[in-house]
């Protein structure tokens, strides 16, 4: 048999579980009623990555292999990182303007075998890029303090000459 204290504690625990469950039910009901929560922002993937390219491949050589390319607004090539030996691969990112072009591109280049200058084969892998945003090209502003050391030394010489 349970003591009175255990019975009170047990009922309190059950009561709190029931309350929590009821609150969860209310939240779910509110979500179902409120259509704003139901709407999900559907993102269209337009950026792809071509992986497992030969390490000796250059950007110009890749563009020759891929030509003619459908219209795109972003193309970035990353050569192989030598510190990752023996997993040396280059990769490229392309953001297509038209999502239908991705299917054509994938059918054409997924599994396409690139051959490097040593005759080694590299089957490429085409997939959606995990990060779909495109980086903006930053305009390099001229450094406002560039060349000021010469000006300061010249001014200091003029100042000392006048004194």
Coordinates of N, CA, C and O in Angstrom, one line a residue:
X1 N 0.8 -1.2 0.0 CA 0.0 0.0 0.0 C 0.9 1.2 0.0 O 1.9 1.3 0.6
X2 N 0.4 2.3 -0.7 CA 1.1 3.5 -0.7 C 0.7 4.4 0.5 O -0.4 4.4 0.9
X3 N 1.7 5.2 0.9 CA 1.4 6.2 1.9 C 0.7 7.3 1.3 O 0.6 7.5 0.1
X4 N 0.1 8.2 2.2 CA -0.6 9.4 1.7 C 0.3 10.3 0.9 O -0.1 10.8 -0.2
X5 N 1.5 10.4 1.3 CA 2.4 11.3 0.7 C 2.7 10.9 -0.7 O 2.8 11.6 -1.7
X6 N 3.0 9.6 -0.9 CA 3.3 9.0 -2.2 C 2.1 9.1 -3.1 O 2.2 9.4 -4.3
X7 N 0.9 9.0 -2.6 CA -0.3 9.1 -3.4 C -0.5 10.5 -3.9 O -0.8 10.8 -5.1
X8 N -0.2 11.5 -3.0 CA -0.3 12.9 -3.4 C 0.7 13.3 -4.5 O 0.5 13.9 -5.5
X9 N 1.9 12.8 -4.3 CA 3.0 13.1 -5.2 C 2.7 12.5 -6.6 O 2.9 13.1 -7.6
X10 N 2.3 11.3 -6.5 CA 2.0 10.6 -7.8 C 0.9 11.2 -8.6 O 0.9 11.4 -9.8
X11 N -0.2 11.7 -7.9 CA -1.2 12.4 -8.6 C -0.8 13.7 -9.1 O -1.2 14.2 -10.2
X12 N 0.1 14.4 -8.4 CA 0.7 15.7 -8.9 C 1.5 15.5 -10.2 O 1.4 16.2 -11.1
X13 N 2.3 14.4 -10.2 CA 3.1 14.1 -11.4 C 2.2 13.8 -12.6 O 2.4 14.3 -13.7
X14 N 1.1 13.0 -12.3 CA 0.2 12.7 -13.4 C -0.5 14.0 -13.9 O -0.7 14.2 -15.1
X15 N -0.9 14.8 -13.0 CA -1.6 16.0 -13.3 C -0.7 16.9 -14.2 O -1.1 17.5 -15.1
X16 N 0.6 17.0 -13.8 CA 1.5 17.9 -14.6 C 1.7 17.3 -16.0 O 1.8 18.1 -17.0
X17 N 1.8 16.0 -16.1 CA 1.9 15.4 -17.4 C 0.7 15.7 -18.3 O 0.8 16.0 -19.5
X18 N -0.5 15.6 -17.7 CA -1.7 15.8 -18.4 C -1.8 17.3 -18.9 O -2.2 17.6 -20.0
X19 N -1.4 18.2 -18.0 CA -1.4 19.6 -18.3 C -0.4 19.9 -19.5 O -0.8 20.6 -20.4
X20 N 0.8 19.3 -19.4 CA 1.8 19.5 -20.5 C 1.2 19.0 -21.8 O 1.4 19.6 -22.9
X21 N 0.6 17.8 -21.7 CA 0.0 17.2 -22.9 C -1.1 18.1 -23.5 O -1.1 18.3 -24.7
X22 N -1.9 18.6 -22.7 CA -3.0 19.5 -23.1 C -2.5 20.7 -23.8 O -3.0 21.2 -24.8
X23 N -1.4 21.3 -23.2 CA -0.8 22.5 -23.8 C -0.2 22.2 -25.1 O -0.3 23.0 -26.1
X24 N 0.4 21.1 -25.3 CA 1.0 20.7 -26.6 C -0.1 20.5 -27.6 O 0.0 20.9 -28.8
X25 N -1.2 19.9 -27.2 CA -2.4 19.8 -28.1 C -2.9 21.1 -28.5 O -3.2 21.3 -29.7
X26 N -3.0 22.1 -27.6 CA -3.4 23.4 -28.0 C -2.5 24.1 -29.0 O -3.0 24.7 -29.9
X27 N -1.2 23.9 -28.8 CA -0.2 24.5 -29.7 C -0.4 23.9 -31.1 O -0.4 24.6 -32.1
X28 N -0.6 22.6 -31.1 CA -0.8 21.9 -32.4 C -2.1 22.4 -33.1 O -2.1 22.6 -34.3
X29 N -3.2 22.6 -32.3 CA -4.4 23.1 -32.8 C -4.2 24.5 -33.4 O -4.8 24.8 -34.5
X30 N -3.5 25.3 -32.7 CA -3.3 26.7 -33.1 C -2.5 26.7 -34.5 O -2.8 27.5 -35.3
X31 N -1.5 25.8 -34.6 CA -0.8 25.8 -35.8 C -1.6 25.3 -37.0 O -1.6 25.9 -38.1
X32 N -2.5 24.4 -36.7 CA -3.4 23.9 -37.8 C -4.4 25.0 -38.2 O -4.7 25.1 -39.4
X33 N -4.8 25.8 -37.2 CA -5.8 26.9 -37.5 C -5.1 28.1 -38.2 O -5.6 28.6 -39.2
X34 N -3.9 28.4 -37.8 CA -3.1 29.5 -38.3 C -2.4 29.1 -39.6 O -1.4 28.4 -39.6
X35 N -2.8 29.6 -40.8 CA -2.2 29.1 -42.1 C -0.8 29.7 -42.3 O -0.1 29.1 -43.0
X36 N -0.4 30.7 -41.6 CA 0.9 31.3 -41.8 C 2.0 30.3 -41.4 O 3.0 30.2 -42.0
X37 N 1.7 29.5 -40.3 CA 2.7 28.6 -39.8 C 2.8 27.4 -40.8 O 3.8 26.7 -40.9
X38 N 1.7 27.1 -41.4 CA 1.6 25.9 -42.4 C 2.4 26.2 -43.6 O 3.0 25.3 -44.2
X39 N 2.4 27.5 -44.1 CA 3.1 27.8 -45.3 C 4.6 27.6 -45.1 O 5.2 28.1 -44.2
X40 N 5.2 26.9 -46.0 CA 6.7 26.7 -45.9 C 7.3 27.4 -47.1 O 6.7 27.3 -48.2
X41 N 8.3 28.1 -46.9 CA 9.0 28.8 -48.0 C 9.7 27.7 -48.9 O 10.6 27.0 -48.4
X42 N 9.2 27.6 -50.1 CA 9.8 26.6 -51.0 C 10.9 27.2 -51.8 O 10.7 28.2 -52.5
X43 N 12.1 26.7 -51.5 CA 13.3 27.3 -52.2 C 13.6 26.5 -53.4 O 13.6 25.2 -53.4
X44 N 13.9 27.1 -54.5 CA 14.3 26.4 -55.7 C 15.8 26.4 -55.8 O 16.5 27.4 -55.7
X45 N 16.3 25.2 -55.9 CA 17.8 25.0 -55.9 C 18.3 25.3 -57.3 O 17.8 24.7 -58.3
X46 N 19.2 26.2 -57.4 CA 19.8 26.5 -58.7 C 21.3 26.4 -58.8 O 21.9 26.5 -59.8
X47 N 21.9 26.2 -57.6 CA 23.4 26.1 -57.6 C 23.8 24.7 -57.4 O 23.3 24.0 -56.6
X48 N 24.8 24.3 -58.3 CA 25.3 22.9 -58.3 C 26.8 22.9 -58.0 O 27.4 23.9 -58.2
X49 N 27.3 21.8 -57.6 CA 28.7 21.6 -57.4 C 29.2 20.4 -58.2 O 28.5 19.4 -58.2
X50 N 30.3 20.6 -58.9 CA 30.9 19.5 -59.6 C 32.1 19.0 -58.8 O 33.1 19.8 -58.6
X51 N 32.1 17.9 -58.2 CA 33.1 17.4 -57.3 C 34.0 16.3 -58.1 O 33.6 15.8 -59.1
X52 N 35.1 16.0 -57.4 CA 36.0 14.9 -57.8 C 36.6 15.2 -59.2 O 36.9 14.3 -60.0
X53 N 37.0 16.5 -59.4 CA 37.6 16.9 -60.7 C 39.1 16.6 -60.5 O 39.6 16.7 -59.4
X54 N 39.9 16.4 -61.6 CA 41.3 16.2 -61.5 C 42.0 17.3 -60.8 O 41.7 18.5 -61.0
X55 N 43.0 17.0 -60.0 CA 43.8 18.1 -59.3 C 44.6 19.0 -60.2 O 44.8 20.2 -59.9
X56 N 45.0 18.5 -61.3 CA 45.8 19.3 -62.3 C 44.9 20.1 -63.2 O 45.4 20.9 -64.0
X57 N 43.6 20.0 -63.1 CA 42.7 20.7 -64.0 C 42.7 22.2 -63.7 O 42.6 22.6 -62.5
X58 N 42.7 23.0 -64.7 CA 42.6 24.5 -64.5 C 41.2 25.0 -64.8 O 40.4 24.2 -65.4
X59 N 40.9 26.2 -64.4 CA 39.6 26.8 -64.7 C 39.3 26.9 -66.2 O 38.2 26.5 -66.6
X60 N 40.3 27.3 -67.0 CA 40.2 27.4 -68.4 C 39.9 26.0 -69.0 O 39.0 25.9 -69.9
X61 N 40.6 25.0 -68.6 CA 40.4 23.6 -69.1 C 39.0 23.1 -68.8 O 38.3 22.5 -69.6
X62 N 38.6 23.4 -67.6 CA 37.2 23.0 -67.2 C 36.2 23.7 -68.0 O 35.2 23.0 -68.5
X63 N 36.3 25.0 -68.3 CA 35.4 25.7 -69.1 C 35.3 25.1 -70.5 O 34.2 25.0 -71.1
X64 N 36.5 24.7 -71.0 CA 36.5 24.0 -72.3 C 35.7 22.7 -72.3 O 34.9 22.4 -73.3
X65 N 35.9 21.9 -71.3 CA 35.1 20.7 -71.2 C 33.6 20.9 -71.0 O 32.8 20.1 -71.6
X66 N 33.2 21.9 -70.3 CA 31.8 22.1 -70.0 C 31.1 22.9 -71.1 O 29.9 22.9 -71.1
X67 N 31.8 23.5 -72.0 CA 31.2 24.3 -73.0 C 30.4 23.4 -74.0 O 30.8 22.3 -74.3
X68 N 29.3 23.9 -74.5 CA 28.6 25.1 -74.2 C 27.7 24.9 -72.9 O 27.0 23.9 -72.7
X69 N 27.8 25.9 -72.1 CA 27.1 25.9 -70.8 C 25.8 26.7 -70.9 O 25.8 27.7 -71.6
X70 N 24.7 26.2 -70.3 CA 23.5 27.1 -70.3 C 23.7 28.4 -69.5 O 24.8 28.5 -68.9
X71 N 22.8 29.3 -69.6 CA 23.1 30.6 -69.0 C 23.2 30.4 -67.4 O 22.5 29.7 -66.8
X72 N 24.2 31.1 -66.9 CA 24.5 31.1 -65.5 C 25.0 32.5 -65.0 O 25.4 33.3 -65.8
X73 N 24.9 32.7 -63.7 CA 25.3 34.0 -63.2 C 26.4 33.9 -62.2 O 26.9 34.9 -61.7
X74 N 26.9 32.7 -61.9 CA 28.0 32.5 -61.0 C 28.7 31.2 -61.4 O 28.2 30.2 -61.6
X75 N 30.0 31.4 -61.4 CA 30.9 30.2 -61.7 C 32.2 30.4 -60.9 O 32.9 31.4 -61.0
X76 N 32.5 29.5 -60.0 CA 33.6 29.6 -59.2 C 34.4 28.2 -59.2 O 33.7 27.2 -59.1
X77 N 35.7 28.3 -59.4 CA 36.5 27.1 -59.5 C 37.5 27.1 -58.3 O 38.1 28.1 -58.0
X78 N 37.6 25.9 -57.7 CA 38.5 25.8 -56.6 C 39.5 24.6 -56.9 O 39.1 23.5 -57.0
X79 N 40.8 25.0 -57.1 CA 41.8 23.9 -57.3 C 42.0 23.0 -56.1 O 41.6 23.4 -55.0
X80 N 42.6 21.9 -56.4 CA 42.9 20.9 -55.3 C 43.8 21.5 -54.2 O 44.7 22.2 -54.5
X81 N 43.5 21.2 -53.0 CA 44.3 21.6 -51.8 C 45.3 20.5 -51.6 O 45.0 19.3 -51.2
X82 N 46.6 20.8 -51.8 CA 47.7 19.9 -51.7 C 47.8 19.3 -50.3 O 48.4 18.2 -50.1
X83 N 47.3 19.9 -49.3 CA 47.5 19.4 -47.9 C 46.5 18.3 -47.6 O 46.7 17.6 -46.6
X84 N 45.6 18.0 -48.5 CA 44.6 16.9 -48.3 C 45.0 15.6 -49.0 O 44.2 14.8 -49.3
X85 N 46.3 15.5 -49.3 CA 46.8 14.3 -50.0 C 46.4 13.1 -49.2 O 46.5 13.1 -48.0
X86 N 45.9 12.0 -49.7 CA 45.8 11.6 -51.1 C 44.4 11.9 -51.7 O 44.1 11.5 -52.8
X87 N 43.6 12.7 -51.0 CA 42.3 13.1 -51.5 C 42.4 14.4 -52.3 O 41.8 15.4 -51.8
X88 N 43.1 14.4 -53.4 CA 43.3 15.6 -54.1 C 42.2 15.7 -55.2 O 42.3 15.0 -56.2
X89 N 41.3 16.6 -55.1 CA 40.3 16.9 -56.1 C 40.0 18.4 -56.2 O 40.0 19.1 -55.2
X90 N 39.7 18.8 -57.4 CA 39.3 20.2 -57.6 C 37.7 20.1 -57.6 O 37.1 19.0 -57.7
X91 N 37.1 21.3 -57.5 CA 35.7 21.4 -57.6 C 35.2 22.7 -58.1 O 36.0 23.6 -58.2
X92 N 34.0 22.8 -58.6 CA 33.5 24.0 -59.2 C 32.0 24.1 -58.8 O 31.3 23.2 -58.7
X93 N 31.6 25.4 -58.7 CA 30.2 25.7 -58.3 C 29.7 26.6 -59.5 O 30.3 27.5 -60.0
X94 N 28.4 26.2 -59.9 CA 27.8 27.0 -60.9 C 26.3 27.2 -60.5 O 25.6 26.3 -60.0
X95 N 25.9 28.5 -60.6 CA 24.5 28.9 -60.3 C 23.8 29.2 -61.6 O 24.2 30.1 -62.3
X96 N 22.9 28.3 -62.0 CA 22.2 28.5 -63.2 C 21.0 29.4 -63.1 O 20.4 29.5 -62.0
X97 N 20.7 30.1 -64.1 CA 19.6 31.1 -64.1 C 18.3 30.3 -64.3 O 17.2 30.7 -63.7
X98 N 18.3 29.2 -65.0 CA 17.0 28.5 -65.3 C 17.1 27.1 -64.6 O 18.0 26.3 -64.9
X99 N 16.3 26.8 -63.7 CA 16.3 25.5 -63.0 C 16.2 24.3 -63.9 O 16.7 23.2 -63.5
X100 N 15.6 24.4 -65.0 CA 15.4 23.2 -65.9 C 16.8 22.9 -66.5 O 17.0 21.7 -66.9
X101 N 17.7 23.8 -66.6 CA 19.0 23.6 -67.2 C 19.8 22.6 -66.3 O 20.7 22.0 -66.8
X102 N 19.5 22.6 -65.0 CA 20.3 21.8 -64.1 C 20.1 20.3 -64.5 O 21.1 19.5 -64.4
X103 N 18.9 19.9 -64.8 CA 18.7 18.5 -65.2 C 19.5 18.1 -66.4 O 20.1 17.0 -66.4
X104 N 19.5 18.9 -67.4 CA 20.3 18.7 -68.6 C 21.8 18.6 -68.3 O 22.5 17.7 -68.7
X105 N 22.2 19.5 -67.5 CA 23.6 19.6 -67.1 C 24.0 18.3 -66.3 O 25.1 17.7 -66.5
X106 N 23.2 17.9 -65.4 CA 23.5 16.8 -64.5 C 23.5 15.5 -65.4 O 24.4 14.7 -65.2
X107 N 22.6 15.4 -66.3 CA 22.5 14.2 -67.2 C 23.8 14.1 -68.0 O 24.3 13.0 -68.3
X108 N 24.3 15.2 -68.4 CA 25.5 15.3 -69.3 C 26.8 15.1 -68.5 O 27.7 14.4 -69.0
X109 N 26.9 15.6 -67.3 CA 28.2 15.6 -66.6 C 28.3 14.8 -65.3 O 29.4 14.6 -64.8
X110 N 27.2 14.3 -64.8 CA 27.3 13.4 -63.6 C 27.9 12.0 -64.1 O 27.2 11.4 -64.9
X111 N 29.0 11.7 -63.6 CA 29.7 10.5 -64.1 C 30.6 10.7 -65.3 O 31.3 9.8 -65.7
X112 N 30.7 11.9 -65.8 CA 31.6 12.3 -66.9 C 33.0 12.0 -66.4 O 33.4 12.4 -65.4
X113 N 33.8 11.3 -67.2 CA 35.2 10.9 -66.8 C 36.1 12.0 -67.4 O 36.3 12.1 -68.6
X114 N 36.8 12.7 -66.5 CA 37.9 13.6 -66.8 C 39.2 12.9 -66.7 O 39.4 12.1 -65.8
X115 N 40.0 13.1 -67.7 CA 41.4 12.4 -67.7 C 42.4 13.5 -67.6 O 42.4 14.5 -68.3
X116 N 43.3 13.3 -66.6 CA 44.3 14.3 -66.3 C 45.5 14.1 -67.2 O 45.5 13.1 -68.1
X117 N 46.6 14.9 -67.1 CA 47.7 14.8 -68.0 C 48.5 13.5 -67.8 O 49.4 13.1 -68.6
X118 N 48.3 12.7 -66.7 CA 49.0 11.5 -66.5 C 48.2 10.3 -67.0 O 48.6 9.1 -66.9
X119 N 47.0 10.5 -67.5 CA 46.1 9.5 -68.0 C 45.2 8.9 -66.9 O 44.6 7.9 -67.2
X120 N 45.2 9.5 -65.7 CA 44.4 8.9 -64.7 C 42.9 9.4 -64.9 O 42.7 10.6 -65.3
X121 N 42.0 8.6 -64.6 CA 40.6 8.9 -64.8 C 39.9 9.4 -63.5 O 40.2 8.9 -62.4
X122 N 39.1 10.4 -63.7 CA 38.4 11.0 -62.5 C 36.9 11.2 -62.9 O 36.5 12.1 -63.6
X123 N 36.0 10.3 -62.5 CA 34.6 10.4 -62.8 C 34.0 11.5 -61.9 O 34.1 11.5 -60.7
X124 N 33.4 12.5 -62.5 CA 32.9 13.7 -61.8 C 31.5 13.4 -61.1 O 30.8 12.5 -61.6
X125 N 31.2 14.1 -60.1 CA 29.9 14.0 -59.4 C 29.3 15.4 -59.4 O 29.9 16.3 -59.0
X126 N 28.1 15.4 -59.9 CA 27.3 16.7 -60.0 C 26.1 16.5 -59.0 O 25.4 15.6 -59.0
X127 N 26.0 17.5 -58.1 CA 25.0 17.5 -57.1 C 24.6 18.9 -56.7 O 25.4 19.9 -57.0
X128 N 23.5 19.1 -56.0 CA 23.1 20.4 -55.6 C 24.2 20.9 -54.5 O 24.6 20.1 -53.7
X129 N 24.5 22.1 -54.6 CA 25.4 22.7 -53.6 C 24.7 22.7 -52.2 O 23.6 23.1 -52.1
X130 N 25.4 22.4 -51.2 CA 24.8 22.4 -49.9 C 24.4 23.8 -49.4 O 23.5 24.0 -48.7
X131 N 25.2 24.8 -49.8 CA 24.9 26.2 -49.5 C 24.5 26.9 -50.8 O 25.3 27.1 -51.7
X132 N 23.2 27.2 -50.9 CA 22.7 27.7 -52.1 C 22.9 29.2 -52.4 O 22.7 29.6 -53.5
X133 N 23.3 30.0 -51.4 CA 23.5 31.4 -51.7 C 24.8 31.6 -52.5 O 25.7 30.8 -52.5
X134 N 24.7 32.7 -53.3 CA 25.9 33.0 -54.1 C 26.6 34.2 -53.5 O 26.0 35.2 -53.1
X135 N 27.9 34.1 -53.4 CA 28.7 35.2 -52.8 C 28.7 36.4 -53.8 O 28.8 36.2 -55.0
X136 N 28.7 37.5 -53.3 CA 28.7 38.7 -54.1 C 30.2 39.1 -54.2 O 31.0 39.0 -53.3
X137 N 30.5 39.6 -55.4 CA 31.9 40.0 -55.7 C 32.1 41.4 -55.0 O 31.3 42.3 -55.3
X138 N 33.1 41.5 -54.1 CA 33.3 42.7 -53.4 C 34.2 43.6 -54.3 O 35.2 43.1 -54.8
X139 N 33.8 44.8 -54.3 CA 34.7 45.8 -55.0 C 35.8 46.2 -54.1 O 35.6 46.6 -52.9
X140 N 37.0 46.1 -54.6 CA 38.2 46.4 -53.7 C 38.4 47.9 -53.7 O 38.7 48.5 -54.8
X141 N 38.2 48.5 -52.6 CA 38.3 49.9 -52.5 C 39.8 50.2 -52.2 O 40.5 49.5 -51.6
X142 N 40.2 51.4 -52.7 CA 41.6 51.8 -52.5 C 41.8 52.1 -51.1 O 40.9 52.8 -50.4
X143 N 42.9 51.7 -50.5 CA 43.2 51.9 -49.1 C 43.5 53.4 -48.9 O 44.4 54.0 -49.6
X144 N 42.7 54.1 -48.1 CA 42.9 55.5 -47.9 C 44.2 55.9 -47.3 O 44.7 57.0 -47.4
X145 N 44.8 55.0 -46.6 CA 46.1 55.3 -45.9 C 47.3 54.8 -46.7 O 48.4 54.9 -46.3
X146 N 47.1 54.3 -47.9 CA 48.2 53.9 -48.8 C 49.0 55.1 -49.2 O 48.5 56.1 -49.7
X147 N 50.3 55.0 -49.0 CA 51.3 56.1 -49.4 C 51.4 57.2 -48.4 O 52.0 58.2 -48.7
X148 N 50.8 57.1 -47.2 CA 50.8 58.2 -46.3 C 52.1 58.3 -45.5 O 52.4 59.3 -45.0
X149 N 52.9 57.2 -45.5 CA 54.1 57.2 -44.7 C 55.1 58.2 -45.4 O 55.8 59.0 -44.8
X150 N 55.1 58.2 -46.8 CA 56.0 59.1 -47.5 C 55.5 60.5 -47.3 O 56.4 61.4 -47.1
X151 N 54.2 60.8 -47.2 CA 53.7 62.1 -47.0 C 54.1 62.6 -45.6 O 54.5 63.8 -45.4
X152 N 54.0 61.8 -44.6 CA 54.3 62.2 -43.2 C 55.8 62.5 -43.1 O 56.2 63.5 -42.5
X153 N 56.6 61.6 -43.7 CA 58.1 61.9 -43.6 C 58.4 63.2 -44.3 O 59.3 63.9 -43.9
X154 N 57.8 63.4 -45.5 CA 58.1 64.7 -46.2 C 57.6 65.9 -45.4 O 58.4 66.9 -45.3
X155 N 56.5 65.8 -44.8 CA 56.0 66.9 -44.0 C 56.8 67.1 -42.8 O 57.1 68.3 -42.4
X156 N 57.3 66.1 -42.2 CA 58.2 66.2 -41.0 C 59.5 66.9 -41.4 O 60.1 67.7 -40.7
X157 N 60.1 66.5 -42.6 CA 61.3 67.2 -43.1 C 61.1 68.6 -43.3 O 61.9 69.5 -43.0
X158 N 59.9 69.0 -43.9 CA 59.6 70.4 -44.2 C 59.5 71.1 -42.9 O 60.0 72.2 -42.7
X159 N 58.8 70.5 -41.9 CA 58.6 71.2 -40.6 C 59.9 71.4 -39.9 O 60.1 72.5 -39.3
X160 N 60.8 70.4 -39.9 CA 62.1 70.6 -39.2 C 63.0 71.6 -39.9 O 63.8 72.3 -39.3
X161 N 62.8 71.7 -41.3 CA 63.6 72.7 -42.0 C 63.2 74.1 -41.7 O 64.0 75.0 -41.7
X162 N 61.9 74.3 -41.5 CA 61.4 75.6 -41.2 C 61.8 76.0 -39.7 O 61.9 77.2 -39.4
X163 N 61.9 75.1 -38.8 CA 62.2 75.5 -37.4 C 63.6 75.9 -37.2 O 64.6 75.9 -37.8

